[in-house]
Coordinates of N, CA and C in Angstrom, one line a residue:
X1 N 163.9 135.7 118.0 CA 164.4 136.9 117.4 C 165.9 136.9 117.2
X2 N 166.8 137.8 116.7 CA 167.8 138.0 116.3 C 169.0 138.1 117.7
X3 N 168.3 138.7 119.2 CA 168.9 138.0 120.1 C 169.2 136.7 120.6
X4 N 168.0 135.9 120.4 CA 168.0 134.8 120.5 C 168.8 133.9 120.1
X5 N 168.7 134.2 118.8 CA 169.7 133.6 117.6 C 171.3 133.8 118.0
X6 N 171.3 135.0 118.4 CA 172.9 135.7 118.9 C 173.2 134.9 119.8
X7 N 172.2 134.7 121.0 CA 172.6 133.9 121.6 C 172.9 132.1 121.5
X8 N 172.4 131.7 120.5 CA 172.5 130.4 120.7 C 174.0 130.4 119.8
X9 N 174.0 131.1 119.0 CA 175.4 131.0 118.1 C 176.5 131.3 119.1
X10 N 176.3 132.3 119.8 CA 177.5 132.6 121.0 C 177.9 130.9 121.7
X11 N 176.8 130.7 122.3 CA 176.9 129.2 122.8 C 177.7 128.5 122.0
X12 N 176.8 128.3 121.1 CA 177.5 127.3 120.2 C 179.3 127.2 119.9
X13 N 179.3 128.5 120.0 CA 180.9 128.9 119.7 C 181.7 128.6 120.8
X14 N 181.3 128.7 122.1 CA 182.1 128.7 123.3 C 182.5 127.4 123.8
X15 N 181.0 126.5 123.3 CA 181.3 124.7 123.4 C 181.8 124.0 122.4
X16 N 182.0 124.6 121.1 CA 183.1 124.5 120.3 C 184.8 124.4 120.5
X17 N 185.1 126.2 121.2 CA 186.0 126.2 121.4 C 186.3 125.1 122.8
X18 N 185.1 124.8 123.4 CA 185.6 124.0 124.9 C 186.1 122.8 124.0
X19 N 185.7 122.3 123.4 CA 186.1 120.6 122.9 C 187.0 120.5 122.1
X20 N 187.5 122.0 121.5 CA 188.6 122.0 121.2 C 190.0 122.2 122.1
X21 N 189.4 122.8 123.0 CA 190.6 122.9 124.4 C 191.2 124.3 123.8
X22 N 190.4 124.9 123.6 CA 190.6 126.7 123.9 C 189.3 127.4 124.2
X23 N 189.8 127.7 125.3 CA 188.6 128.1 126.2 C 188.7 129.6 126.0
X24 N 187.6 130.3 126.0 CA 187.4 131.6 126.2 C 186.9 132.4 126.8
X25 N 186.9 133.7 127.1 CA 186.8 134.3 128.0 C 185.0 134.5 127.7
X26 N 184.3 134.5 128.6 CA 182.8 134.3 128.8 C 182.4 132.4 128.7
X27 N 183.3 131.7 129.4 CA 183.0 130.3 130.1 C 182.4 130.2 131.0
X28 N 182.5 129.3 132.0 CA 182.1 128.7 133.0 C 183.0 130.0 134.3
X29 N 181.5 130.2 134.8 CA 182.1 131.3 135.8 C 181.6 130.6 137.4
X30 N 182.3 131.4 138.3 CA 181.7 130.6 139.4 C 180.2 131.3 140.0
X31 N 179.5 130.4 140.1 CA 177.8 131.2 140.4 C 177.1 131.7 141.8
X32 N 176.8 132.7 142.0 CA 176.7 133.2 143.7 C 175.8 132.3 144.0
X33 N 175.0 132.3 144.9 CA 174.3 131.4 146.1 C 172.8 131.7 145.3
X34 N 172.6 133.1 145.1 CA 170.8 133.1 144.2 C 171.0 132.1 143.2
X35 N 171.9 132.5 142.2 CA 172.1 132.0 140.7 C 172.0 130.2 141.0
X36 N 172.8 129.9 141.9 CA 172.7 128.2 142.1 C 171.4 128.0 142.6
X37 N 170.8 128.6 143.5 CA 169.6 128.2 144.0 C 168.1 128.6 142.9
X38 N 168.6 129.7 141.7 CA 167.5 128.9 140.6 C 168.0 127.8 139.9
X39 N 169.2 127.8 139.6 CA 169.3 126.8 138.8 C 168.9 125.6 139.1
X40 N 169.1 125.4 140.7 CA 168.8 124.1 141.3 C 166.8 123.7 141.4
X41 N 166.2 125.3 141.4 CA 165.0 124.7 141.4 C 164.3 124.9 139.6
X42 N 165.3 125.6 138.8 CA 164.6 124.3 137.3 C 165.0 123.8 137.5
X43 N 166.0 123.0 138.0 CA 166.3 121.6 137.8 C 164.9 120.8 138.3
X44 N 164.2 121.2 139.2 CA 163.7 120.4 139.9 C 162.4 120.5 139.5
X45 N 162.3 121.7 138.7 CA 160.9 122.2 138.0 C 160.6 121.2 136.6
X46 N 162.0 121.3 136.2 CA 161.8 120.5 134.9 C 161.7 118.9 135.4
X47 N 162.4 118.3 136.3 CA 162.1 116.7 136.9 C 160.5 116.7 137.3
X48 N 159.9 118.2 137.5 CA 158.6 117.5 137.9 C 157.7 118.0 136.7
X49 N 158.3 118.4 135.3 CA 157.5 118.5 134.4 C 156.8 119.2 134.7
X50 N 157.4 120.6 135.6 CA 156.5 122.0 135.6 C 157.4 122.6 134.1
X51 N 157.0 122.7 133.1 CA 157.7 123.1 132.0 C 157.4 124.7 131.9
X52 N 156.5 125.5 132.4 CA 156.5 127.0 132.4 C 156.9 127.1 133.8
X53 N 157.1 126.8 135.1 CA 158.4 127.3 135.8 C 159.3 127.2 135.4
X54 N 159.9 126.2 135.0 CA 161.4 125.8 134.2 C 161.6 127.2 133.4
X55 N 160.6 127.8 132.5 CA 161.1 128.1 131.1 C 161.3 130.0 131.8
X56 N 160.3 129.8 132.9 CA 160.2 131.7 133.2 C 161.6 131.6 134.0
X57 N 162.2 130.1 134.8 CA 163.6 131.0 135.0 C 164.5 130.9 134.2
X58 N 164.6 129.9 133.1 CA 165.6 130.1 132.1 C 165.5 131.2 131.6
X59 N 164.5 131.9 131.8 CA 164.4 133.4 131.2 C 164.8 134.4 132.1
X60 N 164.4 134.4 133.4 CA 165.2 134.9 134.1 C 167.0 135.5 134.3
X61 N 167.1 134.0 134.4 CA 168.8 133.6 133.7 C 169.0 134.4 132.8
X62 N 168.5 134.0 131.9 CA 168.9 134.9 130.6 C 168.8 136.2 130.3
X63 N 168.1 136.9 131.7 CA 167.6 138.4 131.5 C 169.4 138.7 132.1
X64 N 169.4 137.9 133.0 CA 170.3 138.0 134.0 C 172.1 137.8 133.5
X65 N 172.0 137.7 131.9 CA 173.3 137.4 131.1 C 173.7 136.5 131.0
X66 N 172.9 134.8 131.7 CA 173.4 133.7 131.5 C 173.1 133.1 130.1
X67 N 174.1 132.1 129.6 CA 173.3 131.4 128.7 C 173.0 129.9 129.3
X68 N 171.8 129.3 129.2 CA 171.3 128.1 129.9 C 171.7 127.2 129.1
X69 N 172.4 125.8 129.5 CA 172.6 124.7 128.3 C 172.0 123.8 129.1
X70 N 170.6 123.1 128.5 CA 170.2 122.0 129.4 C 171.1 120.6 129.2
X71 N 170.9 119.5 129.8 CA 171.8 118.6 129.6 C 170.8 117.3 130.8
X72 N 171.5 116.2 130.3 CA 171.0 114.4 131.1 C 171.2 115.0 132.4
X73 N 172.3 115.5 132.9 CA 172.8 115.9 134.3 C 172.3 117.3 135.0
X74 N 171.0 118.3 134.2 CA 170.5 119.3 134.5 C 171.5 120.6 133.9
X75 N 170.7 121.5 134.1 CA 170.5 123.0 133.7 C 172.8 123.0 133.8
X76 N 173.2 123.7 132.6 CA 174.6 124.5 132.8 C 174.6 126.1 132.5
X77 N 175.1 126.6 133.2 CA 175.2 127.9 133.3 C 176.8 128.4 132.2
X78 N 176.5 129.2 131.1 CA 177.7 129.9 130.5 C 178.1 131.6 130.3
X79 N 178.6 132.4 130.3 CA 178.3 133.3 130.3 C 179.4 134.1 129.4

């Protein structure tokens, strides 16, 4: 839907401005101890190819105002 969308263009914009070396305010923030400890188990959800645990906490995440960038090196957190 139209959030969705908002959100991926938000993204899109903030990893833009990263690689251009103007960073903005809603980057890389530092993550409490819950927030690392889902991200650490999609990570581990998606390595064991549980693909609807992975997806209910990237949703989670995302209820929770993150935006999820997956990547070779696992799940990034932006906000």
């Amino acid at each position: 839907g139209d959030q969705a969308e908002g959100r991926r263009l938000a993204l899109t914009v903030l990893l833009l401005a990263a690689a251009l070396g103007l960073p903005l305010h809603g980057g890389r923030q530092a993550l409490d101890e819950a927030t690392e400890a889902l991200v650490a188990e999609r990570d581990a959800a998606r390595a064991a190819r549980d693909f609807a645990r992975a997806d209910a906490i990237r949703q989670q995440l995302e209820a929770d105002g993150w935006f999820v960038e997956d990547g070779p090196d696992g799940g990034q957190l932006h906000r």
